[in-house]
């Protein structure tokens, strides 16, 4: 036993409940804190004007046209949310096997980025996803050759996509494809194009999870998807592999790394936090959102309490930032000082 614990003694001299008795002592001794600065708000963009389409599998979340996205971005600034992550709902008639729409300078992501930037300036971070699944007719994150997602050829296209988004004004490139070597290639491509200031948030430990279903509904890739993504996303059984993946991405120039999904993978977050001491983002994915939302709507859970608890657990595990579809509500709850 340490000298500290010997000096403290045991019951009844040492009573752990004393500091739990009042709000002020609980607040004063709290080890982790959730704030609005921890939030990234994912948003789905669809074509048109003044359009909003509810997503059935994600109650309370909708796809929005660019003008509506700009209005939501303005609200995010007012609420103090530091960044949004935007995802396109690409029309099926422009999806192709090789996803060329990804590097169209006038695609939905680029148009939305320019519109948001014009409306809010630098007061809000804009994070753009880099992967081909919203643009491919087969729904895979890369180029399909002989029914296999090829690596190096995909990386070349991802570099073009990343530079395209940087030219539109995004602040952070977030490659979610899990191709080998893509972080280093994207870093080189951005630097060569004059975007050395654009950060990279790498989906470094992205698992082949069953929790992504509602997201694929939201972006319209579920109905196209041929096969699964197990040849490039990680096996949920593995933890050491995440250490290797993150090591490589940091060596290649990632500024931040992400673990996805969130709550079922908090052991991964903790291991990465303890080993690397770098900014770690956690994605509370669509399936996690849908579970909490559906149970709350049925009265089985208290939505506010379970959402705040789930996000605080991610902070406790070592997260620096949390992507969550609850960001808007959480920002309001926190601003009202009701937590």
Short mmCIF file of C-alpha atoms in Angstrom, two decimals:
data_model
loop_
_atom_site.label_atom_id
_atom_site.label_comp_id
_atom_site.label_asym_id
_atom_site.label_seq_id
_atom_site.Cartn_x
_atom_site.Cartn_y
_atom_site.Cartn_z
CA UNK A 1 0.00 0.00 0.00
CA UNK A 2 1.31 3.47 -0.90
CA UNK A 3 2.17 6.06 1.77
CA UNK A 4 -0.71 8.18 0.43
CA UNK A 5 -3.29 5.49 0.97
CA UNK A 6 -1.78 4.56 4.34
CA UNK A 7 -2.06 8.17 5.48
CA UNK A 8 -5.67 8.38 4.34
CA UNK A 9 -6.65 5.39 6.41
CA UNK A 10 -9.79 3.35 5.90
CA UNK A 11 -13.46 3.46 6.85
CA UNK A 12 -14.78 5.33 8.78
CA UNK A 13 -11.98 7.92 8.42
CA UNK A 14 -12.11 7.60 4.63
CA UNK A 15 -15.61 7.99 3.22
CA UNK A 16 -15.82 8.21 -0.56
CA UNK A 17 -19.41 9.43 -0.42
CA UNK A 18 -18.52 12.71 1.31
CA UNK A 19 -17.48 14.32 -1.99
CA UNK A 20 -20.61 13.00 -3.72
CA UNK A 21 -23.03 14.66 -1.31
CA UNK A 22 -23.50 18.08 -2.96
CA UNK A 23 -23.61 19.38 -6.51
CA UNK A 24 -20.71 21.73 -5.83
CA UNK A 25 -18.39 18.97 -4.58
CA UNK A 26 -19.33 16.67 -7.43
CA UNK A 27 -18.67 19.47 -9.95
CA UNK A 28 -15.43 20.47 -8.27
CA UNK A 29 -13.99 16.95 -8.28
CA UNK A 30 -15.25 15.83 -11.70
CA UNK A 31 -12.38 14.26 -13.64
CA UNK A 32 -13.79 14.76 -17.15
CA UNK A 33 -16.02 17.42 -18.67
CA UNK A 34 -18.10 17.55 -21.85
CA UNK A 35 -18.27 20.97 -23.52
CA UNK A 36 -19.59 22.33 -26.79
CA UNK A 37 -15.98 22.63 -27.97
CA UNK A 38 -15.86 18.82 -28.15
CA UNK A 39 -18.59 18.55 -30.80
CA UNK A 40 -18.52 18.01 -34.55
CA UNK A 41 -21.93 17.99 -36.25
CA UNK A 42 -22.38 15.65 -39.27
CA UNK A 43 -24.80 16.97 -41.92
CA UNK A 44 -26.24 15.40 -45.09
CA UNK A 45 -26.56 17.46 -48.28
CA UNK A 46 -29.02 16.83 -51.11
CA UNK A 47 -29.63 18.67 -54.41
CA UNK A 48 -32.25 21.38 -54.85
CA UNK A 49 -33.40 24.44 -52.95
CA UNK A 50 -35.36 24.67 -49.71
CA UNK A 51 -35.41 20.88 -49.47
CA UNK A 52 -35.52 18.81 -46.29
CA UNK A 53 -35.99 15.02 -46.31
CA UNK A 54 -36.34 13.17 -43.00
CA UNK A 55 -34.27 10.00 -42.67
CA UNK A 56 -36.57 7.23 -41.45
CA UNK A 57 -33.82 5.18 -39.79
CA UNK A 58 -32.44 8.26 -38.00
CA UNK A 59 -35.43 10.02 -36.38
CA UNK A 60 -34.76 13.74 -36.00
CA UNK A 61 -32.04 13.78 -38.68
CA UNK A 62 -32.69 14.91 -42.25
CA UNK A 63 -31.03 15.53 -45.58
CA UNK A 64 -30.93 19.22 -46.49
CA UNK A 65 -30.37 21.27 -49.63
CA UNK A 66 -27.41 23.64 -49.61
CA UNK A 67 -29.41 26.72 -48.62
CA UNK A 68 -30.74 24.85 -45.59
CA UNK A 69 -27.25 23.55 -44.78
CA UNK A 70 -25.98 27.14 -44.78
CA UNK A 71 -28.73 28.09 -42.32
CA UNK A 72 -27.78 25.17 -40.07
CA UNK A 73 -24.10 26.11 -40.29
CA UNK A 74 -25.02 29.62 -39.15
CA UNK A 75 -26.90 28.13 -36.19
CA UNK A 76 -23.88 25.97 -35.38
CA UNK A 77 -21.75 29.11 -35.13
CA UNK A 78 -24.30 30.74 -32.86
CA UNK A 79 -24.34 27.66 -30.60
CA UNK A 80 -20.55 27.54 -30.44
CA UNK A 81 -20.18 24.22 -32.29
CA UNK A 82 -16.63 24.42 -33.67
CA UNK A 83 -16.98 22.26 -36.79
CA UNK A 84 -19.35 20.41 -39.09
CA UNK A 85 -18.70 17.32 -41.22
CA UNK A 86 -20.60 17.27 -44.49
CA UNK A 87 -21.69 14.27 -46.54
CA UNK A 88 -23.35 14.33 -49.98
CA UNK A 89 -26.47 12.52 -51.15
CA UNK A 90 -25.31 12.09 -54.73
CA UNK A 91 -28.04 11.63 -57.36
CA UNK A 92 -27.99 8.14 -58.82
CA UNK A 93 -27.77 9.45 -62.37
CA UNK A 94 -24.27 10.86 -61.75
CA UNK A 95 -22.92 7.81 -59.92
CA UNK A 96 -20.50 5.76 -61.99
CA UNK A 97 -18.35 2.67 -61.40
CA UNK A 98 -15.25 4.85 -60.92
CA UNK A 99 -16.95 7.69 -59.03
CA UNK A 100 -15.75 10.57 -61.20
CA UNK A 101 -18.26 12.92 -59.55
CA UNK A 102 -15.96 12.92 -56.51
CA UNK A 103 -13.56 15.29 -58.26
CA UNK A 104 -16.15 17.42 -60.05
CA UNK A 105 -15.43 20.99 -58.80
CA UNK A 106 -19.17 21.69 -58.81
CA UNK A 107 -20.35 18.61 -56.96
CA UNK A 108 -22.58 18.92 -53.90
CA UNK A 109 -19.74 18.92 -51.36
CA UNK A 110 -17.81 21.63 -53.16
CA UNK A 111 -20.85 23.84 -53.76
CA UNK A 112 -21.89 23.46 -50.13
CA UNK A 113 -18.38 24.21 -48.87
CA UNK A 114 -18.20 27.42 -50.87
CA UNK A 115 -21.67 28.50 -49.73
CA UNK A 116 -20.94 27.79 -46.08
CA UNK A 117 -17.60 29.56 -46.24
CA UNK A 118 -19.21 32.63 -47.80
CA UNK A 119 -21.89 32.70 -45.09
CA UNK A 120 -19.82 32.11 -41.95
CA UNK A 121 -16.23 32.83 -42.97
CA UNK A 122 -13.67 31.18 -40.71
CA UNK A 123 -15.95 30.96 -37.69
CA UNK A 124 -16.76 27.30 -38.39
CA UNK A 125 -14.54 24.42 -39.38
CA UNK A 126 -15.63 22.49 -42.48
CA UNK A 127 -14.64 18.82 -42.58
CA UNK A 128 -15.04 16.97 -45.88
CA UNK A 129 -15.19 13.21 -46.21
CA UNK A 130 -12.80 11.61 -48.68
CA UNK A 131 -14.05 8.26 -49.97
CA UNK A 132 -15.79 7.14 -53.13
CA UNK A 133 -18.85 5.34 -51.75
CA UNK A 134 -21.23 8.33 -52.20
CA UNK A 135 -20.19 8.51 -55.86
CA UNK A 136 -19.80 4.91 -57.04
CA UNK A 137 -22.64 2.95 -58.57
CA UNK A 138 -21.50 -0.15 -56.64
CA UNK A 139 -21.36 1.63 -53.24
CA UNK A 140 -17.78 0.69 -52.38
CA UNK A 141 -15.27 3.21 -51.01
CA UNK A 142 -12.82 2.58 -53.84
CA UNK A 143 -12.45 1.41 -57.40
CA UNK A 144 -13.71 -2.07 -58.10
CA UNK A 145 -11.62 -4.33 -60.34
CA UNK A 146 -12.57 -7.99 -60.77
CA UNK A 147 -14.93 -7.61 -57.82
CA UNK A 148 -12.11 -6.40 -55.55
CA UNK A 149 -11.47 -2.87 -54.30
CA UNK A 150 -8.00 -2.03 -55.58
CA UNK A 151 -5.74 0.05 -53.38
CA UNK A 152 -3.21 2.15 -55.26
CA UNK A 153 -5.48 3.13 -58.13
CA UNK A 154 -8.11 4.20 -55.58
CA UNK A 155 -5.55 6.30 -53.69
CA UNK A 156 -4.76 8.25 -56.85
CA UNK A 157 -8.44 9.16 -57.21
CA UNK A 158 -8.73 10.04 -53.52
CA UNK A 159 -5.88 12.53 -53.94
CA UNK A 160 -7.80 14.26 -56.73
CA UNK A 161 -10.93 14.30 -54.55
CA UNK A 162 -9.03 15.79 -51.60
CA UNK A 163 -7.45 18.58 -53.65
CA UNK A 164 -10.83 19.31 -55.22
CA UNK A 165 -12.39 19.78 -51.79
CA UNK A 166 -9.48 21.89 -50.55
CA UNK A 167 -9.87 24.16 -53.56
CA UNK A 168 -13.51 24.64 -52.59
CA UNK A 169 -12.42 25.89 -49.17
CA UNK A 170 -12.63 22.99 -46.72
CA UNK A 171 -10.42 23.16 -43.63
CA UNK A 172 -10.00 19.47 -42.92
CA UNK A 173 -9.80 16.43 -45.18
CA UNK A 174 -11.15 13.27 -43.55
CA UNK A 175 -10.23 10.14 -45.52
CA UNK A 176 -12.64 7.40 -44.45
CA UNK A 177 -11.79 4.81 -47.11
CA UNK A 178 -9.15 2.78 -45.20
CA UNK A 179 -6.90 2.31 -48.21
CA UNK A 180 -3.25 1.65 -47.37
CA UNK A 181 -0.97 4.65 -47.83
CA UNK A 182 -3.70 7.14 -48.57
CA UNK A 183 -2.83 9.61 -45.80
CA UNK A 184 0.72 10.10 -47.04
CA UNK A 185 -0.41 10.39 -50.66
CA UNK A 186 -3.13 12.91 -49.80
CA UNK A 187 -0.70 14.93 -47.67
CA UNK A 188 1.73 15.14 -50.58
CA UNK A 189 -1.02 16.04 -53.03
CA UNK A 190 -2.38 18.79 -50.78
CA UNK A 191 1.07 20.24 -50.13
CA UNK A 192 1.95 20.19 -53.83
CA UNK A 193 -1.29 22.03 -54.64
CA UNK A 194 -0.53 24.73 -52.05
CA UNK A 195 -2.80 23.45 -49.28
CA UNK A 196 -0.21 22.62 -46.64
CA UNK A 197 -2.48 24.38 -44.08
CA UNK A 198 -5.36 21.95 -44.64
CA UNK A 199 -5.47 19.37 -41.87
CA UNK A 200 -6.04 15.63 -42.19
CA UNK A 201 -8.38 13.82 -39.81
CA UNK A 202 -7.74 10.20 -40.64
CA UNK A 203 -10.34 7.50 -40.07
CA UNK A 204 -7.42 5.46 -38.78
CA UNK A 205 -9.33 2.77 -36.89
CA UNK A 206 -12.52 2.30 -38.86
CA UNK A 207 -14.11 -1.06 -38.25
CA UNK A 208 -16.26 -3.18 -40.55
CA UNK A 209 -19.19 -2.58 -38.24
CA UNK A 210 -22.87 -3.42 -38.42
CA UNK A 211 -23.66 -0.03 -36.87
CA UNK A 212 -23.38 1.92 -40.16
CA UNK A 213 -26.71 0.93 -41.68
CA UNK A 214 -28.67 4.15 -41.13
CA UNK A 215 -25.79 6.25 -42.48
CA UNK A 216 -25.80 4.25 -45.72
CA UNK A 217 -29.53 4.88 -45.95
CA UNK A 218 -28.90 8.58 -45.41
CA UNK A 219 -26.38 8.98 -48.24
CA UNK A 220 -28.15 6.51 -50.54
CA UNK A 221 -25.34 3.97 -50.81
CA UNK A 222 -27.10 1.07 -49.04
CA UNK A 223 -29.20 0.06 -52.03
CA UNK A 224 -26.16 0.12 -54.35
CA UNK A 225 -23.71 -1.68 -52.11
CA UNK A 226 -22.37 -4.85 -53.66
CA UNK A 227 -20.87 -7.16 -51.07
CA UNK A 228 -19.34 -5.92 -47.84
CA UNK A 229 -16.31 -3.78 -46.90
CA UNK A 230 -14.32 -6.33 -44.92
CA UNK A 231 -11.36 -6.31 -47.30
CA UNK A 232 -10.43 -2.78 -46.24
CA UNK A 233 -12.28 -1.91 -43.02
CA UNK A 234 -10.97 -3.49 -39.81
CA UNK A 235 -12.14 -6.70 -38.16
CA UNK A 236 -14.11 -5.88 -34.97
CA UNK A 237 -12.15 -8.66 -33.23
CA UNK A 238 -8.84 -6.78 -33.48
CA UNK A 239 -7.23 -4.24 -31.17
CA UNK A 240 -3.47 -4.46 -31.88
CA UNK A 241 -4.23 -3.80 -35.54
CA UNK A 242 -5.59 -0.38 -34.57
CA UNK A 243 -2.24 0.51 -33.02
CA UNK A 244 -0.50 -0.41 -36.26
CA UNK A 245 -2.97 1.55 -38.39
CA UNK A 246 -2.66 4.69 -36.26
CA UNK A 247 1.14 4.44 -36.19
CA UNK A 248 1.24 4.37 -39.98
CA UNK A 249 -1.25 7.23 -40.42
CA UNK A 250 0.66 9.46 -38.00
CA UNK A 251 3.92 8.67 -39.77
CA UNK A 252 2.28 9.61 -43.07
CA UNK A 253 1.16 13.01 -41.78
CA UNK A 254 -2.25 12.67 -40.14
CA UNK A 255 -2.93 15.60 -37.78
CA UNK A 256 -5.75 13.80 -35.95
CA UNK A 257 -6.99 10.23 -35.93
CA UNK A 258 -10.47 8.80 -35.59
CA UNK A 259 -12.02 5.71 -34.09
CA UNK A 260 -15.29 4.58 -35.66
CA UNK A 261 -17.77 3.45 -34.30
CA UNK A 262 -17.78 5.05 -30.86
CA UNK A 263 -19.20 3.42 -27.75
CA UNK A 264 -18.53 -0.25 -28.69
CA UNK A 265 -14.87 0.68 -29.37
CA UNK A 266 -13.94 2.82 -26.37
CA UNK A 267 -11.26 0.28 -25.43
CA UNK A 268 -9.56 1.25 -28.70
CA UNK A 269 -9.83 4.94 -27.86
CA UNK A 270 -8.19 4.39 -24.48
CA UNK A 271 -5.33 2.35 -25.94
CA UNK A 272 -4.65 4.99 -28.57
CA UNK A 273 -4.86 7.81 -26.04
CA UNK A 274 -2.42 6.12 -23.68
CA UNK A 275 0.08 5.22 -26.40
CA UNK A 276 0.12 8.20 -28.79
CA UNK A 277 -0.98 11.35 -26.92
CA UNK A 278 -2.41 12.85 -30.11
CA UNK A 279 -5.86 14.34 -30.83
CA UNK A 280 -8.39 11.52 -31.18
CA UNK A 281 -11.87 11.91 -32.64
CA UNK A 282 -14.64 9.42 -31.95
CA UNK A 283 -17.61 8.98 -34.27
CA UNK A 284 -20.88 8.19 -32.51
CA UNK A 285 -22.24 6.53 -35.62
CA UNK A 286 -25.72 6.33 -37.06
CA UNK A 287 -26.54 2.99 -35.47
CA UNK A 288 -25.62 4.29 -32.04
CA UNK A 289 -27.76 7.38 -32.64
CA UNK A 290 -30.70 5.30 -33.87
CA UNK A 291 -30.62 3.01 -30.83
CA UNK A 292 -30.60 5.85 -28.30
CA UNK A 293 -33.20 7.83 -30.24
CA UNK A 294 -35.60 4.93 -30.73
CA UNK A 295 -35.41 3.82 -27.11
CA UNK A 296 -35.95 7.41 -25.96
CA UNK A 297 -38.96 7.88 -28.21
CA UNK A 298 -40.52 4.77 -26.67
CA UNK A 299 -39.95 6.10 -23.18
CA UNK A 300 -37.44 3.38 -22.31
CA UNK A 301 -34.58 5.85 -21.83
CA UNK A 302 -34.24 9.51 -20.87
CA UNK A 303 -32.78 10.91 -24.09
CA UNK A 304 -30.91 13.85 -22.64
CA UNK A 305 -29.37 11.85 -19.81
CA UNK A 306 -28.25 8.88 -21.91
CA UNK A 307 -26.87 11.07 -24.72
CA UNK A 308 -24.83 13.22 -22.36
CA UNK A 309 -23.62 10.14 -20.50
CA UNK A 310 -22.60 8.39 -23.71
CA UNK A 311 -20.60 11.41 -24.91
CA UNK A 312 -18.99 11.93 -21.51
CA UNK A 313 -17.87 8.29 -21.62
CA UNK A 314 -16.11 9.01 -24.90
CA UNK A 315 -14.32 11.95 -23.31
CA UNK A 316 -13.38 9.77 -20.34
CA UNK A 317 -11.90 7.18 -22.70
CA UNK A 318 -9.63 9.84 -24.22
CA UNK A 319 -11.53 11.52 -27.06
CA UNK A 320 -10.55 15.06 -28.03
CA UNK A 321 -13.54 15.49 -30.36
CA UNK A 322 -16.83 13.68 -30.95
CA UNK A 323 -18.79 13.47 -34.17
CA UNK A 324 -22.41 13.07 -33.16
CA UNK A 325 -25.81 13.60 -34.75
CA UNK A 326 -26.92 14.86 -31.34
CA UNK A 327 -24.51 17.83 -31.57
CA UNK A 328 -27.22 20.45 -32.11
CA UNK A 329 -29.29 19.28 -29.12
CA UNK A 330 -26.24 18.79 -26.93
CA UNK A 331 -24.99 22.30 -27.70
CA UNK A 332 -28.35 23.69 -26.62
CA UNK A 333 -28.38 21.60 -23.45
CA UNK A 334 -24.87 22.68 -22.55
CA UNK A 335 -25.53 26.35 -23.30
CA UNK A 336 -28.55 26.21 -20.98
CA UNK A 337 -26.22 24.92 -18.24
CA UNK A 338 -28.67 22.14 -17.50
CA UNK A 339 -26.10 19.34 -17.28
#
